[in-house]
Short mmCIF file of C-alpha atoms and ligand atoms in Angstrom, two decimals:
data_model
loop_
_atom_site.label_atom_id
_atom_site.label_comp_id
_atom_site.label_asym_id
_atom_site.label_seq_id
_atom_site.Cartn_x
_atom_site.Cartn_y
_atom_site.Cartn_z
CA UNK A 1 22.35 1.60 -24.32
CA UNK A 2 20.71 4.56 -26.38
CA UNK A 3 22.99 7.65 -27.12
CA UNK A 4 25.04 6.62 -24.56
CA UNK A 5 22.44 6.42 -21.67
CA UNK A 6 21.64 2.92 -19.68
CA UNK A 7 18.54 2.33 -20.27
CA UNK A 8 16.90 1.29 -16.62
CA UNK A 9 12.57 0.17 -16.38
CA UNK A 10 12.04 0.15 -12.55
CA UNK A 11 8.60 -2.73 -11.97
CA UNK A 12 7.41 -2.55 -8.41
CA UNK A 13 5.01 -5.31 -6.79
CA UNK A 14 3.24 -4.97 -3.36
CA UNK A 15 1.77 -1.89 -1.22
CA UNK A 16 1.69 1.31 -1.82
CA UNK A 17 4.77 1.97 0.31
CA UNK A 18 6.54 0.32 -2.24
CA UNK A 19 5.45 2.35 -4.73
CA UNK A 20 6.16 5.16 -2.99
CA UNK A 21 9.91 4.01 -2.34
CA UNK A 22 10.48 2.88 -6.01
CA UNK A 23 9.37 6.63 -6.73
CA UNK A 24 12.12 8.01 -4.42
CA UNK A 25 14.72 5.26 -5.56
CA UNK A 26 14.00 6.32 -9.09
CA UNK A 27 13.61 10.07 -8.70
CA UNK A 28 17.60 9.04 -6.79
CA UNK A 29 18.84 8.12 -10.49
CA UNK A 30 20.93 10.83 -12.37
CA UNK A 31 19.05 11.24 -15.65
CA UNK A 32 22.51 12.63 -17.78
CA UNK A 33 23.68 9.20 -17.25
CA UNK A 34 20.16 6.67 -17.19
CA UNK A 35 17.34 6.83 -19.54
CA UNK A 36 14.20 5.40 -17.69
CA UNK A 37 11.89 3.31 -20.04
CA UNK A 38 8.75 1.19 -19.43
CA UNK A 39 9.11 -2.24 -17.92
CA UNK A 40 7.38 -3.77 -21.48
CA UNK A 41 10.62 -2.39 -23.05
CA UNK A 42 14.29 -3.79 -23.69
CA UNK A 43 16.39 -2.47 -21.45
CA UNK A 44 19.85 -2.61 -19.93
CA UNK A 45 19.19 -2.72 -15.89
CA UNK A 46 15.94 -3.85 -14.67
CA UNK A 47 15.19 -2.87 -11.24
CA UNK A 48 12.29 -4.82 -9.65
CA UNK A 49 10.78 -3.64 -6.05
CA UNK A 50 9.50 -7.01 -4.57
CA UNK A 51 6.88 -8.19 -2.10
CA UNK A 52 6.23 -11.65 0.06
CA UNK A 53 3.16 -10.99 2.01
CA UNK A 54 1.42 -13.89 0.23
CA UNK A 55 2.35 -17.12 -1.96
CA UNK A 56 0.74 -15.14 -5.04
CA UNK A 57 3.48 -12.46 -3.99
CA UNK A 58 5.54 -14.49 -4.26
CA UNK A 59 4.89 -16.11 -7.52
CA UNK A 60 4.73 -12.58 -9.18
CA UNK A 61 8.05 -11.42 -8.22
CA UNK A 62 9.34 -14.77 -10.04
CA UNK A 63 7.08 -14.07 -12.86
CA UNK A 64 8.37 -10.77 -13.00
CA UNK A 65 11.96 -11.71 -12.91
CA UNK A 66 11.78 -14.00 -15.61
CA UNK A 67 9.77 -11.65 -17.49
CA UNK A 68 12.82 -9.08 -17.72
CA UNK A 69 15.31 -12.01 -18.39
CA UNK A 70 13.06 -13.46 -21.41
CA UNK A 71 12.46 -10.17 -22.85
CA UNK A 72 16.28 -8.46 -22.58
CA UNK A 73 18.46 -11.68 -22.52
CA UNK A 74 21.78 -9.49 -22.10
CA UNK A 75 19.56 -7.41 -19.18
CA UNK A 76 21.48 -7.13 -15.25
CA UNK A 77 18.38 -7.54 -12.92
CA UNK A 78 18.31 -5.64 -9.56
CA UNK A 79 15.80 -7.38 -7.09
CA UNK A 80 15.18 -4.95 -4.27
CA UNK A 81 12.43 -5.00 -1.62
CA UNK A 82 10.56 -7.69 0.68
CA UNK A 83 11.21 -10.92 -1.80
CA UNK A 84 15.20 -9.89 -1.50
CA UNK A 85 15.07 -9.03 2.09
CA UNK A 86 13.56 -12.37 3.44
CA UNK A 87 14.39 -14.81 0.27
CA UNK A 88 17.30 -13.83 -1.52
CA UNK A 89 18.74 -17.00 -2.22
CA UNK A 90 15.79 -18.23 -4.32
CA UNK A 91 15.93 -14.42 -6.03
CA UNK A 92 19.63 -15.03 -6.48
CA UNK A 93 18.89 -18.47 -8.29
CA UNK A 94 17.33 -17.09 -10.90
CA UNK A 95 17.98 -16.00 -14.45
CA UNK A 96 20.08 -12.36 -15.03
CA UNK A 97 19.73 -11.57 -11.58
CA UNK A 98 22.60 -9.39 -10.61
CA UNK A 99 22.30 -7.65 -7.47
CA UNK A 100 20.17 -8.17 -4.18
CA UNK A 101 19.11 -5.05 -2.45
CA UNK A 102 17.63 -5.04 0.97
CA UNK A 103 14.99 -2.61 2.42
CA UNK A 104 17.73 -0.43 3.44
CA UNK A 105 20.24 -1.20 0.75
CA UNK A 106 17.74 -0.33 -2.11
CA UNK A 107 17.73 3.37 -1.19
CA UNK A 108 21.74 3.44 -2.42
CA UNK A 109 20.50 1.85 -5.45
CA UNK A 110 22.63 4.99 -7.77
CA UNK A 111 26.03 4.14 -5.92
CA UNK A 112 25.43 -0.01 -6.94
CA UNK A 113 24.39 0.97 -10.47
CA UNK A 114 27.53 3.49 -11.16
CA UNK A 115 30.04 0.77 -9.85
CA UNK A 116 27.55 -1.81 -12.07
CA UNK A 117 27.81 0.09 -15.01
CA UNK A 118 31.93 0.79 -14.75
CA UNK A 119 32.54 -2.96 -14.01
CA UNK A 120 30.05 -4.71 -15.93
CA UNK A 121 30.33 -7.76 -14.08
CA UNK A 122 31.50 -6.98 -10.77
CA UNK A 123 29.91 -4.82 -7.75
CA UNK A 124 31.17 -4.06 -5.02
CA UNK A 125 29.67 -4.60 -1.22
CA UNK A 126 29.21 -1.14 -0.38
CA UNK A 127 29.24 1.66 -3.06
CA UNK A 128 32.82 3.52 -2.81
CA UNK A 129 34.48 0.59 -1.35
CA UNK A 130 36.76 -2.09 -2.83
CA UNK A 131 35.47 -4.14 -5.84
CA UNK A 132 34.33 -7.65 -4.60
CA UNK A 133 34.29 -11.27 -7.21
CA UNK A 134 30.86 -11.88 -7.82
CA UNK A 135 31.82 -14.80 -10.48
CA UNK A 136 30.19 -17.13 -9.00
CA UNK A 137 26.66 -15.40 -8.68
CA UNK A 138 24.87 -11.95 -7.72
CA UNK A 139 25.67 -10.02 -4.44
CA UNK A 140 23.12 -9.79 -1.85
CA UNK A 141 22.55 -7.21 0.35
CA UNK A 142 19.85 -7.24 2.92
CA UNK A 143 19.24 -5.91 5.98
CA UNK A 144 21.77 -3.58 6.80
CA UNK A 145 20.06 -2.03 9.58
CA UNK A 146 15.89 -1.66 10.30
CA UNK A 147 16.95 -0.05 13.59
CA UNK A 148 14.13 2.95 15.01
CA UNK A 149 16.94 5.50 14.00
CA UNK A 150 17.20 4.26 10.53
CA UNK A 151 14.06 5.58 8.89
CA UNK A 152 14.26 6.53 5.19
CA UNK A 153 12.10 8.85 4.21
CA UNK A 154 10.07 8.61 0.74
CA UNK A 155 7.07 10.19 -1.60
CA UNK A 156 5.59 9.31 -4.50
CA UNK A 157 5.79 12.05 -7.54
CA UNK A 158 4.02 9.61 -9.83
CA UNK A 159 0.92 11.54 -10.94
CA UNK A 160 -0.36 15.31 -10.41
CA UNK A 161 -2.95 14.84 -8.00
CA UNK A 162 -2.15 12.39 -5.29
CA UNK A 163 0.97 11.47 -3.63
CA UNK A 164 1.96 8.71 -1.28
CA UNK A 165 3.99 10.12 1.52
CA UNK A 166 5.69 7.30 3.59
CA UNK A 167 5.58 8.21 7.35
CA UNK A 168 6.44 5.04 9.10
CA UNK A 169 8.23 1.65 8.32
CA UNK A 170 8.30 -1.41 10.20
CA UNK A 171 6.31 -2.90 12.84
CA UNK A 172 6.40 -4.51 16.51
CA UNK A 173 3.48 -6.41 16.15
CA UNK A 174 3.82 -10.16 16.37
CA UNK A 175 0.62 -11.07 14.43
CA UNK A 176 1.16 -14.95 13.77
CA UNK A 177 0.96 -15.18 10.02
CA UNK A 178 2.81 -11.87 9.07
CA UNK A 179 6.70 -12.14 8.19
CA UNK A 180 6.49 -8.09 7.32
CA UNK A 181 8.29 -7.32 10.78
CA UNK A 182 11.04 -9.26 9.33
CA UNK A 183 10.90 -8.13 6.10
CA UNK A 184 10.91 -3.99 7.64
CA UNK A 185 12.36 -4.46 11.05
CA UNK A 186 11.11 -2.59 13.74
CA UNK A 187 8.67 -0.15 13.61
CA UNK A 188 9.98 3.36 13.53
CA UNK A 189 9.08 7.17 12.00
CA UNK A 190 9.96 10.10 10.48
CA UNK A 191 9.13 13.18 12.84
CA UNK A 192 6.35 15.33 12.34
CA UNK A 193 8.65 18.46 11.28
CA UNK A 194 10.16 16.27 8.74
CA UNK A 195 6.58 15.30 7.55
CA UNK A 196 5.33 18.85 7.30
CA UNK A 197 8.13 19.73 5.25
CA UNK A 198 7.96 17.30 3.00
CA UNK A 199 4.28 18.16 2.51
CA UNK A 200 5.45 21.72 1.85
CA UNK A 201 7.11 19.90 -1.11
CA UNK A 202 4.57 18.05 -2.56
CA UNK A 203 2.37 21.03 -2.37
CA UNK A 204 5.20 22.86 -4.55
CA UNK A 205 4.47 20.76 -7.17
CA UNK A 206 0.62 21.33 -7.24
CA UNK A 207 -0.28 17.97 -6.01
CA UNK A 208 -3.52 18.42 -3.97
CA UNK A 209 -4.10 15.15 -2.06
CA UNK A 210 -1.62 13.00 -0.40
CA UNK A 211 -2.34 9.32 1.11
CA UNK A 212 0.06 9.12 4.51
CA UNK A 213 1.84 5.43 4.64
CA UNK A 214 3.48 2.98 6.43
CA UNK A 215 3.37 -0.51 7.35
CA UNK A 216 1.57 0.08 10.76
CA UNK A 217 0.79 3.71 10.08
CA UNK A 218 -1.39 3.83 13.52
CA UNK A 219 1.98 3.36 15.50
CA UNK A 220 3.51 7.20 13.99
CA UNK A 221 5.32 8.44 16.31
CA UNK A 222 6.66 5.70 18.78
CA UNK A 223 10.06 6.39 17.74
CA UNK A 224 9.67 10.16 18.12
CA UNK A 225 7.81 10.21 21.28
CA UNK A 226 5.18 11.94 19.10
CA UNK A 227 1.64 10.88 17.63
CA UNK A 228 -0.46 10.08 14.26
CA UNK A 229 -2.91 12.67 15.86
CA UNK A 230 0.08 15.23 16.37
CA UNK A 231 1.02 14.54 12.78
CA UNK A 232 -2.87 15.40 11.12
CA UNK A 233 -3.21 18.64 13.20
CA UNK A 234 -0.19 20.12 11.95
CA UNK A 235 -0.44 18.39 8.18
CA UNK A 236 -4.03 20.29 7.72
CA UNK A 237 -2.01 23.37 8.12
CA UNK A 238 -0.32 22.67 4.91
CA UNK A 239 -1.46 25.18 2.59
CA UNK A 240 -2.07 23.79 -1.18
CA UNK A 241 -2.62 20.19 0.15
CA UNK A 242 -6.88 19.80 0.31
CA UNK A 243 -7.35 16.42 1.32
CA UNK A 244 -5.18 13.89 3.47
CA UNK A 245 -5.75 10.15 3.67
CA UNK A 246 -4.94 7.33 5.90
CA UNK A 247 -3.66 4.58 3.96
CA UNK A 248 -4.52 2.02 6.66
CA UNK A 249 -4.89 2.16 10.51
CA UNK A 250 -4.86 -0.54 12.91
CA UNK A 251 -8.73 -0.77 15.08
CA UNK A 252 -6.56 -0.65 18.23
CA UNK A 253 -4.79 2.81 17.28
CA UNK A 254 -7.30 4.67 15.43
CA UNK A 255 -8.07 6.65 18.78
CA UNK A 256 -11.21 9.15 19.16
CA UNK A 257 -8.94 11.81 18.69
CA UNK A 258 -8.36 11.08 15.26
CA UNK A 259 -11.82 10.03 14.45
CA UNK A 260 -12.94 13.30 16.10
CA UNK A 261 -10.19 15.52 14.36
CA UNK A 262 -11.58 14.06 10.89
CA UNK A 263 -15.00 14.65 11.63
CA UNK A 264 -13.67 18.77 12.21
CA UNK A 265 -11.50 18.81 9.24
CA UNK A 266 -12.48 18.98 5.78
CA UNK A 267 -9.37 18.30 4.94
CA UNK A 268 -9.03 14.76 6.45
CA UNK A 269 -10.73 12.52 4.33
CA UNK A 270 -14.11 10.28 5.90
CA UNK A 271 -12.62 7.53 4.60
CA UNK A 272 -10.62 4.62 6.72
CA UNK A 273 -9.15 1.50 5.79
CA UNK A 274 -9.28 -1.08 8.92
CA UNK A 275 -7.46 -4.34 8.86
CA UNK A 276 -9.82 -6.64 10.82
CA UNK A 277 -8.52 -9.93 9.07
CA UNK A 278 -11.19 -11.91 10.97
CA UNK A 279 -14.75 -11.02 12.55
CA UNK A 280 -14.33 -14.50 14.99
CA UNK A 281 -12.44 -13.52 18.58
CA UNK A 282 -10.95 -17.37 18.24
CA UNK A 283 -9.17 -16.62 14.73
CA UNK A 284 -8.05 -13.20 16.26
CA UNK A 285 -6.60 -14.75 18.91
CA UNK A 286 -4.69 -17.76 17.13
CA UNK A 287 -3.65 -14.87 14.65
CA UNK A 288 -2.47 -12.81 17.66
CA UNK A 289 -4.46 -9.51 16.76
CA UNK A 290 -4.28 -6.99 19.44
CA UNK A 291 -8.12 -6.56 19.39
CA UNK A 292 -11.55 -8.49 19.89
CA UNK A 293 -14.12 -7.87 17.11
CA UNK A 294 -16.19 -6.05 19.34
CA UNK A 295 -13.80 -2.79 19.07
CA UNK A 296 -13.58 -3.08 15.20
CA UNK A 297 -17.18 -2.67 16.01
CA UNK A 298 -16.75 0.53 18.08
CA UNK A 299 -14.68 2.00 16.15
CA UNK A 300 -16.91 1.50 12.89
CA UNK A 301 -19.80 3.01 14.92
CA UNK A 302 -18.02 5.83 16.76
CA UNK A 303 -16.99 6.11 12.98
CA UNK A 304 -20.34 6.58 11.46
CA UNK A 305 -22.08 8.41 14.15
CA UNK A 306 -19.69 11.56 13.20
CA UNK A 307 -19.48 10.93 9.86
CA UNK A 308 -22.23 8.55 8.64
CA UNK A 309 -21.16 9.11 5.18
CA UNK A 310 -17.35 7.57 5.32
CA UNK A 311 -16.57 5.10 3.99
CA UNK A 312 -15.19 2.37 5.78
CA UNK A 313 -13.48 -0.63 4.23
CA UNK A 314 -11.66 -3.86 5.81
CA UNK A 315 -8.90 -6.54 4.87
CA UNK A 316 -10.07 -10.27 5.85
CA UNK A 317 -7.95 -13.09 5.48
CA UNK A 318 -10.10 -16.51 4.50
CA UNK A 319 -8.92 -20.21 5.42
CA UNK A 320 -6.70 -19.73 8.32
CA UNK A 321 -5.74 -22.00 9.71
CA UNK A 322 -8.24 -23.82 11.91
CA UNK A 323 -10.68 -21.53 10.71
CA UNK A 324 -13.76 -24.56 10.86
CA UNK A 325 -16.96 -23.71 8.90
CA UNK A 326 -18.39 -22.44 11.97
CA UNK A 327 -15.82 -19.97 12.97
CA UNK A 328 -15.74 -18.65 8.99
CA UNK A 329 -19.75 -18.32 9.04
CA UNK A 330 -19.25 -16.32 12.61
CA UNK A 331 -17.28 -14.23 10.36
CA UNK A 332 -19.08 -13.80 7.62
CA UNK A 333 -22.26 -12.93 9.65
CA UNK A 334 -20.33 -10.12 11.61
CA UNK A 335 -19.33 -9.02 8.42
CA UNK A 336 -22.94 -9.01 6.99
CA UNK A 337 -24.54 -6.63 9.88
CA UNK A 338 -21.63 -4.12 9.91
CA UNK A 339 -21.41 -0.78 8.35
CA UNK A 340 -18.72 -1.25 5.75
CA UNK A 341 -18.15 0.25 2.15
CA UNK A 342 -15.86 -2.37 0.61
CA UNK A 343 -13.69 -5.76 1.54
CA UNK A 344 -10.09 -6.38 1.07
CA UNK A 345 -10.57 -10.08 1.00
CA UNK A 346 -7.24 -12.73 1.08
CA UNK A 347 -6.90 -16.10 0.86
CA UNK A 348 -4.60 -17.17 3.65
CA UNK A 349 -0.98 -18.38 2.47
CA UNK A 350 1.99 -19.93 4.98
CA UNK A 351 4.74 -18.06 5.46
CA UNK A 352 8.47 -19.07 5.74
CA UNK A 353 9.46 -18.55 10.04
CA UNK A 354 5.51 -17.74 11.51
CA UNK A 355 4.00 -19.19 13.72
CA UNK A 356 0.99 -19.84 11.68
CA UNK A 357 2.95 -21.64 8.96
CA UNK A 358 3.26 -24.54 11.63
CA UNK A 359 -0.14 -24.19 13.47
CA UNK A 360 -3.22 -27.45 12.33
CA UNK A 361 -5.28 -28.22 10.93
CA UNK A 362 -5.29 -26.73 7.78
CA UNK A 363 -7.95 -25.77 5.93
CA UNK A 364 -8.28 -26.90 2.41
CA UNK A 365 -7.17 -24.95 -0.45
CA UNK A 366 -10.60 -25.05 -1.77
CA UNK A 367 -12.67 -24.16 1.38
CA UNK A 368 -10.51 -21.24 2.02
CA UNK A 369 -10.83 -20.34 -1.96
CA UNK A 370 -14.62 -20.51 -1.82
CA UNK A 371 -14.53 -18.32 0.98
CA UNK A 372 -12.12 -15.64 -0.50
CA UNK A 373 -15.26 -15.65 -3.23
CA UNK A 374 -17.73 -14.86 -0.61
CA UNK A 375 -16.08 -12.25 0.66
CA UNK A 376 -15.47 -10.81 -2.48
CA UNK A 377 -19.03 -11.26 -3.48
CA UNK A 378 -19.83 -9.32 0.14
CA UNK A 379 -17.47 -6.51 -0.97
CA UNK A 380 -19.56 -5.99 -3.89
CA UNK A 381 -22.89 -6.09 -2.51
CA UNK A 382 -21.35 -3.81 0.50
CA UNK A 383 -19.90 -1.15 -2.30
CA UNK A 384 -23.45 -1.01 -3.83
CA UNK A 385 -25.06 -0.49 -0.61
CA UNK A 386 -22.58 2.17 0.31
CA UNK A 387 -23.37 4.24 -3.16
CA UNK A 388 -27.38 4.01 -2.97
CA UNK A 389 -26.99 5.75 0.54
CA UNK A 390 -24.79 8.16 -1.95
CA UNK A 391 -27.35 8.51 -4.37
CA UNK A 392 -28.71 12.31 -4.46
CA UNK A 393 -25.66 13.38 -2.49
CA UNK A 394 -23.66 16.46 -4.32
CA UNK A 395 -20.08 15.43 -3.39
CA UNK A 396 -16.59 17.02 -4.06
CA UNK A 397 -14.62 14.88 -6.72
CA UNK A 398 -10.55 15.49 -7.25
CA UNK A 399 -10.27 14.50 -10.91
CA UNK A 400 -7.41 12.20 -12.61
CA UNK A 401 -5.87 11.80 -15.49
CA UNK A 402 -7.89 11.11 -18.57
CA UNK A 403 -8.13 7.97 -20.23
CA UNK A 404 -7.80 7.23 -23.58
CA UNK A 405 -11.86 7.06 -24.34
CA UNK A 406 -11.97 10.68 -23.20
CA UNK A 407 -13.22 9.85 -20.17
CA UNK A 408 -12.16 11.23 -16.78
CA UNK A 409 -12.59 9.78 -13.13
CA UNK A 410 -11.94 10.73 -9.69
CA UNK A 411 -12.35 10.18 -6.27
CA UNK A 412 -15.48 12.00 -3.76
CA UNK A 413 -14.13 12.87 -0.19
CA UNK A 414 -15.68 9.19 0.92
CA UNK A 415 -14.12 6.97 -1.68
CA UNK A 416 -16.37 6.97 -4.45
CA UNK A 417 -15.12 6.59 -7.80
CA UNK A 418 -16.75 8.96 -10.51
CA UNK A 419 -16.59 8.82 -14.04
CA UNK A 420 -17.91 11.95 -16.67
CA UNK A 421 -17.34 12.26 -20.22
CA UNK A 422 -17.47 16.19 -19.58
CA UNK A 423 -14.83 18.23 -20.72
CA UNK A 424 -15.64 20.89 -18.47
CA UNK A 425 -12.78 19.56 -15.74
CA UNK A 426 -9.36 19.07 -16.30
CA UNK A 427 -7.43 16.73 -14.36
CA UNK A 428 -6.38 18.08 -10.52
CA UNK A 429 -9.54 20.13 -10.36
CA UNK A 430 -11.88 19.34 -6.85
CA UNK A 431 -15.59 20.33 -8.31
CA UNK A 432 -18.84 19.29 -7.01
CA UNK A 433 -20.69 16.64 -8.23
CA UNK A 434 -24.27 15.44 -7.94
CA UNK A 435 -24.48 11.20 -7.43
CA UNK A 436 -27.33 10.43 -9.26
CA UNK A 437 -27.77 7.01 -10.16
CA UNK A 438 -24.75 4.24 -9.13
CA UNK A 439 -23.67 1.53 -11.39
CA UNK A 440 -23.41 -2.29 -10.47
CA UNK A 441 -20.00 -1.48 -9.28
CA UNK A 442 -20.97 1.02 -6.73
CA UNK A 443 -19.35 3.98 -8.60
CA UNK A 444 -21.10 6.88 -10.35
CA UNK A 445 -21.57 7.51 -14.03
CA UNK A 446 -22.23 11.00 -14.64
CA UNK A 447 -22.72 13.36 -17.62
CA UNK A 448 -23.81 16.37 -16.16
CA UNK A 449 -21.29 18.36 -14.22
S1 SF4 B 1 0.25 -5.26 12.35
FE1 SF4 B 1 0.44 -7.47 12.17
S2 SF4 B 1 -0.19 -7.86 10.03
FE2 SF4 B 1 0.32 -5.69 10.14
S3 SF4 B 1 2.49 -5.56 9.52
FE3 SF4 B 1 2.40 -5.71 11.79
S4 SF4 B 1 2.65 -7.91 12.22
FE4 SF4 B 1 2.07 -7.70 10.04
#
């Protein structure tokens, strides 16, 4: 405690719809009665927002457990999030840990901590109800309800020029190695009025860009009977907000429509994010993908031929399983002779209930290492490639926040980050910027503005 206020550090792990909800959960806290402090610092709650897409997810939620209990022995841990959701008995087993919060349950997080801090070692199930013994460990709970009426609606208010807006949770997909559907439930929205207002908010606060979320953000509007397209043509309308991204987009529901609508808008940003995950039709189809590489390769060109400056980037996943030498190089090579900007490139990992997790043969640990490096090694030659057909381009650039060199960066309308030195911008400006000459890292260096 510090003059009288609980001191609470919220760490979150995972996608940027995590962030976004920790932001909401935290915003949630009354500030008379919490101070919030950094992570790095003593404190008296730690509340940790958890992931368990991969084995290194994993392994960093447990890392960042322990790091809270090591650091403030006396500490109650919260564990929210994915990790809680799906493996909350391993969560509970560990150190401090004092409470288990679902997907859903996190978003009550105040109620738990008031009835935390006025029994110190009891909670009770629901906040308001009767006090339950929790003697004999934590109390978990998880999954309340990931019904299509029980969307919870979130933004990020982290810095002043972008915010994450969450528009959808959940997915219906059954993609073989993914145990998000069980971590989120089914796949469900927030209608578009709801979206627009909450735009209207973030606007409010002078935030000029905002990066629209969700697990399978493509599938907006199933639960509403509306559409992702629906939701861009009335989001440009927004006054205050100048650019709009897509976080991610499936190939099979990033329609023409939308393509065609970005192309129009300069508020839609040329910039998509496409989880292909493998560029063989065999892996696709043992990982249950609801697409054939040849549309990722539509799409990319339907893409470009509207906008051929966007930037397009990709996740793959290397070493899944059965994934022979052959079927990785067939990757690789469709890979090589496709239009792309950058990689998201992950090594494949089991996990716990998929059908993956029991599907042979394996591929080595090694093998599917090595060919995480390739990939990686792709992205960068691909990033390079896509900033020399930059170079001599003048480009729009939102600026950040300043670091502590003095320098400032930001992002151009396609994804390229740009660094000056120049003092004549301030952080949340949009100026234009000639891209002279990149740097190995496919970003821009520049000291004229
Ligand atoms: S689309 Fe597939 S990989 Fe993505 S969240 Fe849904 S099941 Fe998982």
């Amino acid at each position: 405690m510090s003059g009288g206020k609980v001191r609470v550090a919220f760490h979150t792990l995972g996608c940027k719809l995590n962030y976004t909800e920790t932001s909401t959960i935290a915003r949630s806290l009354d500030t008379g009665k919490y101070e919030k402090v950094s992570y790095d610092e003593p404190a008296d709650i730690y509340v940790i927002n958890t992931c368990t897409v991969t084995g290194a997810a994993d392994r960093k939620c447990r890392q960042a457990i322990r790091k809270a209990a090591r650091q403030s022995p006396n500490a109650k841990i919260v564990v929210m999030g994915c990790f809680a959701q799906l493996r909350s008995e391993e969560a509970a087993a560990l150190e401090g840990v004092r409470l288990i919060l679902g997907n859903q349950e996190k978003f009550h997080l105040a109620g738990y901590l008031d009835e935390l801090s006025a029994n110190p070692e009891n909670v009770s199930a629901v906040p308001g109800t009767e006090i339950s013994d929790v003697a004999s460990g934590p109390i978990v709970h998880s999954c309340e309800s990931m019904e299509r009426s029980s969307f919870i609606s979130s933004f990020s208010m982290g810095d002043r020029t972008r915010a994450f807006m969450k528009v959808q949770d959940g997915c219906d997909y059954h993609c073989s190695y993914c145990t998000i559907p069980l971590a989120r439930g089914a796949s469900r929205n927030q209608p578009v009025a709801e979206c627009v207002r909450e735009a209207r908010v973030i606007a409010d606060r002078g935030i000029r860009e905002i990066v629209l979320t969700g697990i399978n953000t493509g599938d907006f509007g199933k639960s509403t009977g509306e559409s992702l397209h629906e939701l861009l043509q009335q989001l440009i309308k927004v006054d205050g907000i100048e650019r709009y991204r897509i976080s991610s987009i499936e190939p099979n529901l990033l329609t023409s429509g939308i393509i065609e609508l970005t192309a129009a808008s300069d508020k839609l940003m040329p910039h998509f994010h496409i989880p292909l995950q493998s560029g063989c039709n065999e892996t696709l189809a043992r990982m249950r993908r609801r697409y054939r590489r040849e549309l990722f390769e539509e799409k990319v060109a339907e893409i470009k031929k509207v906008m051929p400056h966007a930037s397009i980037g990709a996740d793959v996943i290397a070493g899944f399983p059965g994934e022979s030498e052959e079927e990785f190089r067939s990757t690789y090579e469709f890979l090589e002779n496709i239009d792309l900007s950058y990689l998201h490139a992950f090594t494949y990992s089991p996990r716990i209930n998929t059908p993956a997790a029991l599907m042979k043969p394996v591929v080595k640990s090694s093998d599917a290492t090595q060919r995480s490096h390739l990939l990686q090694d792709l992205s960068g030659k691909m990033a390079l490639r896509f900033a020399l057909s930059n170079r001599g381009e003048r480009e729009r650039v939102l600026w950040e926040s300043r670091n502590s060199n003095g320098l400032i960066s930001g992002f151009t309308d396609n994804y390229i980050r740009v660094t000056t030195p120049s003092q004549e911008v301030e952080e949340g400006w949009i100026t234009d910027v000639m891209l002279t000459e990149p740097d190995k890292n496919g970003g821009f260096i520049v000291t004229d503005l």
